[in-house]
PDB file of C-alpha atoms in Angstrom:
ATOM      1  CA  UNK A  72     -17.605   6.332   3.728  1.00 62.00           C
ATOM      2  CA  UNK A  73     -14.911   7.180   6.278  1.00 70.00           C
ATOM      3  CA  UNK A  74     -13.435  10.623   5.604  1.00 91.00           C
ATOM      4  CA  UNK A  75      -9.951   9.982   7.029  1.00 95.00           C
ATOM      5  CA  UNK A  76      -9.003   6.342   7.296  1.00 95.00           C
ATOM      6  CA  UNK A  77      -5.899   4.806   8.794  1.00 96.00           C
ATOM      7  CA  UNK A  78      -4.577   1.277   8.664  1.00 96.00           C
ATOM      8  CA  UNK A  79      -3.867  -0.691  10.674  1.00 96.00           C
ATOM      9  CA  UNK A  80      -5.937   0.161  13.761  1.00 95.00           C
ATOM     10  CA  UNK A  81      -3.627  -1.826  16.016  1.00 96.00           C
ATOM     11  CA  UNK A  82       0.027  -2.625  15.578  1.00 96.00           C
ATOM     12  CA  UNK A  83       2.009  -4.764  18.003  1.00 97.00           C
ATOM     13  CA  UNK A  84       5.663  -5.301  17.179  1.00 96.00           C
ATOM     14  CA  UNK A  85       9.092  -5.966  18.619  1.00 96.00           C
ATOM     15  CA  UNK A  86      11.772  -3.373  19.317  1.00 96.00           C
ATOM     16  CA  UNK A  87      14.054  -2.830  16.348  1.00 96.00           C
ATOM     17  CA  UNK A  88      11.439  -3.664  13.706  1.00 97.00           C
ATOM     18  CA  UNK A  89      10.378  -1.346  10.877  1.00 97.00           C
ATOM     19  CA  UNK A  90       6.687  -0.639  10.381  1.00 97.00           C
ATOM     20  CA  UNK A  91       4.398   1.572   8.281  1.00 97.00           C
ATOM     21  CA  UNK A  92       1.044   3.195   8.931  1.00 97.00           C
ATOM     22  CA  UNK A  93      -1.129   4.278   6.016  1.00 97.00           C
ATOM     23  CA  UNK A  94      -3.561   7.169   5.823  1.00 97.00           C
ATOM     24  CA  UNK A  95      -6.051   8.135   3.156  1.00 96.00           C
ATOM     25  CA  UNK A  96      -8.563  10.976   3.028  1.00 96.00           C
ATOM     26  CA  UNK A  97     -11.491  11.307   0.633  1.00 95.00           C
ATOM     27  CA  UNK A  98     -12.382  14.885   1.572  1.00 93.00           C
ATOM     28  CA  UNK A  99     -10.404  16.471  -1.256  1.00 92.00           C
ATOM     29  CA  UNK A 100      -8.224  18.325   1.257  1.00 90.00           C
ATOM     30  CA  UNK A 101      -4.816  19.689   0.346  1.00 88.00           C
ATOM     31  CA  UNK A 102      -3.096  19.316   3.687  1.00 90.00           C
ATOM     32  CA  UNK A 103      -2.470  16.206   5.764  1.00 92.00           C
ATOM     33  CA  UNK A 104      -0.871  15.706   9.164  1.00 93.00           C
ATOM     34  CA  UNK A 105       0.538  13.096  11.495  1.00 94.00           C
ATOM     35  CA  UNK A 106       0.084  13.499  15.247  1.00 94.00           C
ATOM     36  CA  UNK A 107       1.319  11.427  18.164  1.00 94.00           C
ATOM     37  CA  UNK A 108      -0.844  11.029  21.280  1.00 93.00           C
ATOM     38  CA  UNK A 109       1.094   9.747  24.241  1.00 88.00           C
ATOM     39  CA  UNK A 110      -0.145   7.880  27.297  1.00 82.00           C
ATOM     40  CA  UNK A 111      -1.123  11.173  28.928  1.00 78.00           C
ATOM     41  CA  UNK A 112      -3.394  11.925  25.975  1.00 79.00           C
ATOM     42  CA  UNK A 113      -1.296  14.870  24.783  1.00 85.00           C
ATOM     43  CA  UNK A 114      -1.649  15.380  21.005  1.00 89.00           C
ATOM     44  CA  UNK A 115       1.512  16.615  19.344  1.00 89.00           C
ATOM     45  CA  UNK A 116       2.065  17.440  15.683  1.00 90.00           C
ATOM     46  CA  UNK A 117       4.790  15.462  13.950  1.00 92.00           C
ATOM     47  CA  UNK A 118       4.525  16.316  10.261  1.00 89.00           C
ATOM     48  CA  UNK A 119       2.376  18.200   7.816  1.00 89.00           C
ATOM     49  CA  UNK A 120       2.194  17.897   4.035  1.00 88.00           C
ATOM     50  CA  UNK A 121       0.526  20.264   1.603  1.00 85.00           C
ATOM     51  CA  UNK A 122      -0.028  18.924  -1.906  1.00 81.00           C
ATOM     52  CA  UNK A 123       2.610  16.223  -1.384  1.00 80.00           C
ATOM     53  CA  UNK A 124       5.188  18.703  -0.072  1.00 83.00           C
ATOM     54  CA  UNK A 125       6.517  18.627   3.481  1.00 85.00           C
ATOM     55  CA  UNK A 126       5.674  21.916   5.195  1.00 82.00           C
ATOM     56  CA  UNK A 127       5.989  21.104   8.884  1.00 79.00           C
ATOM     57  CA  UNK A 128       8.531  18.815  10.431  1.00 79.00           C
ATOM     58  CA  UNK A 129       8.592  19.079  14.199  1.00 80.00           C
ATOM     59  CA  UNK A 130      11.439  17.727  16.254  1.00 78.00           C
ATOM     60  CA  UNK A 131      10.933  14.074  15.460  1.00 87.00           C
ATOM     61  CA  UNK A 132      13.686  11.408  15.286  1.00 89.00           C
ATOM     62  CA  UNK A 133      14.723  10.738  11.723  1.00 90.00           C
ATOM     63  CA  UNK A 134      13.633   7.134  12.226  1.00 94.00           C
ATOM     64  CA  UNK A 135      10.208   8.538  11.342  1.00 94.00           C
ATOM     65  CA  UNK A 136       9.754   9.240   7.643  1.00 92.00           C
ATOM     66  CA  UNK A 137       6.503  10.447   6.132  1.00 91.00           C
ATOM     67  CA  UNK A 138       5.714   9.802   2.484  1.00 91.00           C
ATOM     68  CA  UNK A 139       2.963  11.388   0.421  1.00 91.00           C
ATOM     69  CA  UNK A 140       2.457   9.678  -2.958  1.00 90.00           C
ATOM     70  CA  UNK A 141      -0.453  12.022  -3.741  1.00 90.00           C
ATOM     71  CA  UNK A 142      -2.452  14.621  -1.855  1.00 88.00           C
ATOM     72  CA  UNK A 143      -5.002  12.059  -0.651  1.00 93.00           C
ATOM     73  CA  UNK A 144      -2.423   9.813   1.024  1.00 95.00           C
ATOM     74  CA  UNK A 145       0.145  10.340   3.747  1.00 94.00           C
ATOM     75  CA  UNK A 146       1.975   7.301   5.075  1.00 95.00           C
ATOM     76  CA  UNK A 147       4.296   7.092   8.056  1.00 96.00           C
ATOM     77  CA  UNK A 148       7.250   4.731   8.092  1.00 96.00           C
ATOM     78  CA  UNK A 149       9.087   4.073  11.331  1.00 96.00           C
ATOM     79  CA  UNK A 150      12.509   2.420  11.404  1.00 96.00           C
ATOM     80  CA  UNK A 151      14.153   0.653  14.329  1.00 96.00           C
ATOM     81  CA  UNK A 152      11.164   0.925  16.624  1.00 96.00           C
ATOM     82  CA  UNK A 153      11.824   1.776  20.275  1.00 96.00           C
ATOM     83  CA  UNK A 154       9.742   1.270  23.410  1.00 95.00           C
ATOM     84  CA  UNK A 155       9.122   5.017  23.604  1.00 93.00           C
ATOM     85  CA  UNK A 156       7.414   4.953  20.215  1.00 95.00           C
ATOM     86  CA  UNK A 157       4.428   3.207  21.791  1.00 95.00           C
ATOM     87  CA  UNK A 158       1.526   5.641  21.399  1.00 95.00           C
ATOM     88  CA  UNK A 159      -1.539   6.319  19.312  1.00 96.00           C
ATOM     89  CA  UNK A 160      -0.765   7.917  15.951  1.00 97.00           C
ATOM     90  CA  UNK A 161      -3.431  10.041  14.320  1.00 96.00           C
ATOM     91  CA  UNK A 162      -3.651  11.187  10.761  1.00 96.00           C
ATOM     92  CA  UNK A 163      -5.623  14.354   9.984  1.00 94.00           C
ATOM     93  CA  UNK A 164      -6.457  16.481   6.969  1.00 92.00           C
ATOM     94  CA  UNK A 165      -7.632  20.032   6.381  1.00 89.00           C
ATOM     95  CA  UNK A 166      -8.819  22.227   3.548  1.00 81.00           C
ATOM     96  CA  UNK A 167      -7.555  25.484   4.968  1.00 70.00           C
ATOM     97  CA  UNK A 168      -4.918  25.666   7.614  1.00 61.00           C
ATOM     98  CA  UNK A 169      -7.070  25.344  10.684  1.00 68.00           C
ATOM     99  CA  UNK A 170     -10.039  22.974  10.810  1.00 81.00           C
ATOM    100  CA  UNK A 171      -8.597  19.505  10.880  1.00 88.00           C
ATOM    101  CA  UNK A 172     -10.437  16.207  10.579  1.00 91.00           C
ATOM    102  CA  UNK A 173      -8.930  13.205  12.280  1.00 94.00           C
ATOM    103  CA  UNK A 174      -8.771   9.515  11.575  1.00 95.00           C
ATOM    104  CA  UNK A 175      -9.585   6.907  14.219  1.00 94.00           C
ATOM    105  CA  UNK A 176      -5.940   6.387  15.141  1.00 95.00           C
ATOM    106  CA  UNK A 177      -3.381   3.584  15.037  1.00 97.00           C
ATOM    107  CA  UNK A 178      -2.480   2.147  18.420  1.00 96.00           C
ATOM    108  CA  UNK A 179       1.191   1.139  18.281  1.00 96.00           C
ATOM    109  CA  UNK A 180       2.649  -1.098  20.992  1.00 96.00           C
ATOM    110  CA  UNK A 181       6.367  -1.803  20.901  1.00 96.00           C
ATOM    111  CA  UNK A 182       7.416  -4.783  23.029  1.00 95.00           C
TER     112      UNK A 182
ATOM    113  CA  UNK B  57       4.541  28.111  30.955  1.00 61.00           C
ATOM    114  CA  UNK B  58       2.845  25.804  28.481  1.00 72.00           C
ATOM    115  CA  UNK B  59       1.237  27.446  25.475  1.00 88.00           C
ATOM    116  CA  UNK B  60      -2.183  25.990  26.222  1.00 93.00           C
ATOM    117  CA  UNK B  61      -3.315  24.969  29.698  1.00 93.00           C
ATOM    118  CA  UNK B  62      -6.311  22.755  30.320  1.00 94.00           C
ATOM    119  CA  UNK B  63      -7.372  21.015  33.523  1.00 90.00           C
ATOM    120  CA  UNK B  64      -7.267  17.260  32.843  1.00 88.00           C
ATOM    121  CA  UNK B  65     -10.128  16.466  35.237  1.00 88.00           C
ATOM    122  CA  UNK B  66     -11.930  14.168  35.505  1.00 94.00           C
ATOM    123  CA  UNK B  67     -14.973  16.366  35.823  1.00 96.00           C
ATOM    124  CA  UNK B  68     -17.957  14.371  37.090  1.00 97.00           C
ATOM    125  CA  UNK B  69     -21.473  15.796  36.795  1.00 97.00           C
ATOM    126  CA  UNK B  70     -25.006  14.395  36.982  1.00 97.00           C
ATOM    127  CA  UNK B  71     -27.138  14.162  33.871  1.00 97.00           C
ATOM    128  CA  UNK B  72     -28.825  17.472  33.063  1.00 97.00           C
ATOM    129  CA  UNK B  73     -26.092  19.638  34.594  1.00 97.00           C
ATOM    130  CA  UNK B  74     -24.495  22.579  32.825  1.00 97.00           C
ATOM    131  CA  UNK B  75     -20.847  21.845  32.151  1.00 97.00           C
ATOM    132  CA  UNK B  76     -18.123  24.440  31.783  1.00 97.00           C
ATOM    133  CA  UNK B  77     -14.797  23.472  30.225  1.00 97.00           C
ATOM    134  CA  UNK B  78     -11.959  25.963  29.935  1.00 97.00           C
ATOM    135  CA  UNK B  79      -8.544  26.617  28.472  1.00 97.00           C
ATOM    136  CA  UNK B  80      -6.056  29.400  28.957  1.00 97.00           C
ATOM    137  CA  UNK B  81      -3.283  30.229  26.538  1.00 96.00           C
ATOM    138  CA  UNK B  82      -0.233  32.432  26.378  1.00 94.00           C
ATOM    139  CA  UNK B  83       0.275  33.106  22.665  1.00 91.00           C
ATOM    140  CA  UNK B  84      -1.526  36.325  21.740  1.00 91.00           C
ATOM    141  CA  UNK B  85      -1.176  35.444  18.036  1.00 89.00           C
ATOM    142  CA  UNK B  86      -3.822  32.713  18.328  1.00 91.00           C
ATOM    143  CA  UNK B  87      -6.927  33.681  16.373  1.00 90.00           C
ATOM    144  CA  UNK B  88      -8.655  30.387  15.607  1.00 90.00           C
ATOM    145  CA  UNK B  89     -10.113  28.363  18.443  1.00 93.00           C
ATOM    146  CA  UNK B  90     -11.571  24.897  18.297  1.00 93.00           C
ATOM    147  CA  UNK B  91     -13.072  22.321  20.593  1.00 96.00           C
ATOM    148  CA  UNK B  92     -12.692  18.658  19.810  1.00 96.00           C
ATOM    149  CA  UNK B  93     -14.434  15.747  21.519  1.00 96.00           C
ATOM    150  CA  UNK B  94     -12.605  12.454  21.803  1.00 95.00           C
ATOM    151  CA  UNK B  95     -14.335   9.281  22.896  1.00 94.00           C
ATOM    152  CA  UNK B  96     -12.223   6.507  24.338  1.00 90.00           C
ATOM    153  CA  UNK B  97     -10.161   4.772  21.640  1.00 88.00           C
ATOM    154  CA  UNK B  98     -11.456   7.092  18.915  1.00 90.00           C
ATOM    155  CA  UNK B  99     -10.051  10.043  17.000  1.00 92.00           C
ATOM    156  CA  UNK B 100     -10.781  13.666  17.961  1.00 94.00           C
ATOM    157  CA  UNK B 101     -14.000  14.958  16.412  1.00 93.00           C
ATOM    158  CA  UNK B 102     -14.492  18.681  15.744  1.00 92.00           C
ATOM    159  CA  UNK B 103     -17.290  20.162  17.864  1.00 94.00           C
ATOM    160  CA  UNK B 104     -16.981  23.932  17.629  1.00 93.00           C
ATOM    161  CA  UNK B 105     -14.885  26.404  15.687  1.00 90.00           C
ATOM    162  CA  UNK B 106     -14.560  30.111  16.495  1.00 90.00           C
ATOM    163  CA  UNK B 107     -12.575  32.887  14.941  1.00 87.00           C
ATOM    164  CA  UNK B 108     -11.321  35.673  17.228  1.00 85.00           C
ATOM    165  CA  UNK B 109     -13.378  36.774  20.229  1.00 84.00           C
ATOM    166  CA  UNK B 110     -17.066  36.195  20.841  1.00 86.00           C
ATOM    167  CA  UNK B 111     -19.625  33.468  21.336  1.00 91.00           C
ATOM    168  CA  UNK B 112     -20.878  30.712  19.101  1.00 93.00           C
ATOM    169  CA  UNK B 113     -23.810  28.448  19.806  1.00 95.00           C
ATOM    170  CA  UNK B 114     -24.674  25.081  18.288  1.00 94.00           C
ATOM    171  CA  UNK B 115     -27.501  23.179  19.920  1.00 96.00           C
ATOM    172  CA  UNK B 116     -26.532  22.385  23.517  1.00 97.00           C
ATOM    173  CA  UNK B 117     -22.980  23.646  22.986  1.00 97.00           C
ATOM    174  CA  UNK B 118     -21.708  27.217  23.351  1.00 97.00           C
ATOM    175  CA  UNK B 119     -18.131  28.272  22.726  1.00 97.00           C
ATOM    176  CA  UNK B 120     -16.783  31.524  24.153  1.00 96.00           C
ATOM    177  CA  UNK B 121     -13.504  33.254  23.412  1.00 96.00           C
ATOM    178  CA  UNK B 122     -12.095  36.127  25.453  1.00 94.00           C
ATOM    179  CA  UNK B 123      -8.884  37.143  23.750  1.00 92.00           C
ATOM    180  CA  UNK B 124      -8.193  39.940  26.219  1.00 93.00           C
ATOM    181  CA  UNK B 125      -7.972  37.351  29.007  1.00 94.00           C
ATOM    182  CA  UNK B 126      -6.572  34.611  26.746  1.00 94.00           C
ATOM    183  CA  UNK B 127      -9.348  32.347  27.951  1.00 95.00           C
ATOM    184  CA  UNK B 128     -11.748  30.107  26.064  1.00 97.00           C
ATOM    185  CA  UNK B 129     -14.712  28.117  27.307  1.00 97.00           C
ATOM    186  CA  UNK B 130     -17.081  25.431  26.139  1.00 97.00           C
ATOM    187  CA  UNK B 131     -20.474  25.177  27.821  1.00 97.00           C
ATOM    188  CA  UNK B 132     -22.656  22.101  27.527  1.00 97.00           C
ATOM    189  CA  UNK B 133     -26.294  22.508  28.548  1.00 97.00           C
ATOM    190  CA  UNK B 134     -28.485  19.604  29.661  1.00 97.00           C
ATOM    191  CA  UNK B 135     -25.501  17.262  29.701  1.00 97.00           C
ATOM    192  CA  UNK B 136     -26.127  13.629  28.723  1.00 97.00           C
ATOM    193  CA  UNK B 137     -24.246  10.424  29.532  1.00 97.00           C
ATOM    194  CA  UNK B 138     -23.322  10.328  25.822  1.00 96.00           C
ATOM    195  CA  UNK B 139     -21.349  13.550  26.388  1.00 97.00           C
ATOM    196  CA  UNK B 140     -18.874  11.569  28.508  1.00 97.00           C
ATOM    197  CA  UNK B 141     -15.601  11.972  26.637  1.00 96.00           C
ATOM    198  CA  UNK B 142     -12.372  13.938  26.676  1.00 96.00           C
ATOM    199  CA  UNK B 143     -12.702  17.507  25.406  1.00 97.00           C
ATOM    200  CA  UNK B 144      -9.649  19.053  23.802  1.00 96.00           C
ATOM    201  CA  UNK B 145      -9.235  22.716  23.058  1.00 96.00           C
ATOM    202  CA  UNK B 146      -7.056  23.623  20.093  1.00 93.00           C
ATOM    203  CA  UNK B 147      -5.917  26.891  18.634  1.00 91.00           C
ATOM    204  CA  UNK B 148      -3.786  28.355  15.896  1.00 88.00           C
ATOM    205  CA  UNK B 149      -2.437  31.673  14.713  1.00 85.00           C
ATOM    206  CA  UNK B 150      -3.730  30.992  11.230  1.00 72.00           C
ATOM    207  CA  UNK B 151      -0.847  32.650   9.477  1.00 59.00           C
ATOM    208  CA  UNK B 152       1.084  30.647   6.925  1.00 59.00           C
ATOM    209  CA  UNK B 153       1.010  26.960   7.647  1.00 59.00           C
ATOM    210  CA  UNK B 154       0.555  27.308  11.372  1.00 63.00           C
ATOM    211  CA  UNK B 155      -0.192  24.170  13.304  1.00 77.00           C
ATOM    212  CA  UNK B 156      -2.869  23.490  15.860  1.00 85.00           C
ATOM    213  CA  UNK B 157      -1.714  23.640  19.452  1.00 89.00           C
ATOM    214  CA  UNK B 158      -3.792  21.374  21.660  1.00 92.00           C
ATOM    215  CA  UNK B 159      -4.558  21.422  25.342  1.00 93.00           C
ATOM    216  CA  UNK B 160      -4.130  18.140  27.165  1.00 92.00           C
ATOM    217  CA  UNK B 161      -7.880  17.581  27.296  1.00 94.00           C
ATOM    218  CA  UNK B 162     -10.457  17.451  30.098  1.00 96.00           C
ATOM    219  CA  UNK B 163     -12.169  14.159  30.791  1.00 95.00           C
ATOM    220  CA  UNK B 164     -15.901  14.632  31.389  1.00 97.00           C
ATOM    221  CA  UNK B 165     -18.058  11.985  33.049  1.00 97.00           C
ATOM    222  CA  UNK B 166     -21.834  12.480  33.015  1.00 97.00           C
ATOM    223  CA  UNK B 167     -23.655  10.047  35.261  1.00 96.00           C
ATOM    224  CA  UNK B 168     -27.297   9.044  34.629  1.00 94.00           C
TER     225      UNK B 168
END
């Protein structure tokens, strides 16, 4: 059983489209995160939710909207996709505030 | 100055070598230090976790933290081709809902 699972693994879409990425964790953790890893492999936090409440919102365009229907799920919706949004998006979860467990990533390509 | 500095490599070593990977940081509030391993096209996988200064050993891996120098290291003994991956250091202050700050990762290549 995969601890943190993301779907889809690959997403290829046109500029201007709206897309969603889903994340689920079966670890019973309270906190979930979205990270963006750019072409230079730099991992940067985007959002963090604790028990369905937004606790961290880094400087991210408001085209990106996270949604947490329950503490095991954190989805990411992206409106009006741009070329610069092409990256790998990772979901993660943690029990405390420090040790985070990552999903396999969603590779987004915007054409 | 970036908060966490890490040489991107690549670092190429022969099988069996001892590997040393390092990060420096500027934020003296960091107390929790982690090393993640990321294989190509996979998610980061937690390798080692250390709180405050000191050493921690797990099999072939040893993590060291020197808070006075703001310097952390990961040593890999008897390196194997399967160790070829990108190694990311990460750290946090651990107060409130602090986030992890990652280094850019060092790519390690272990040749047979």
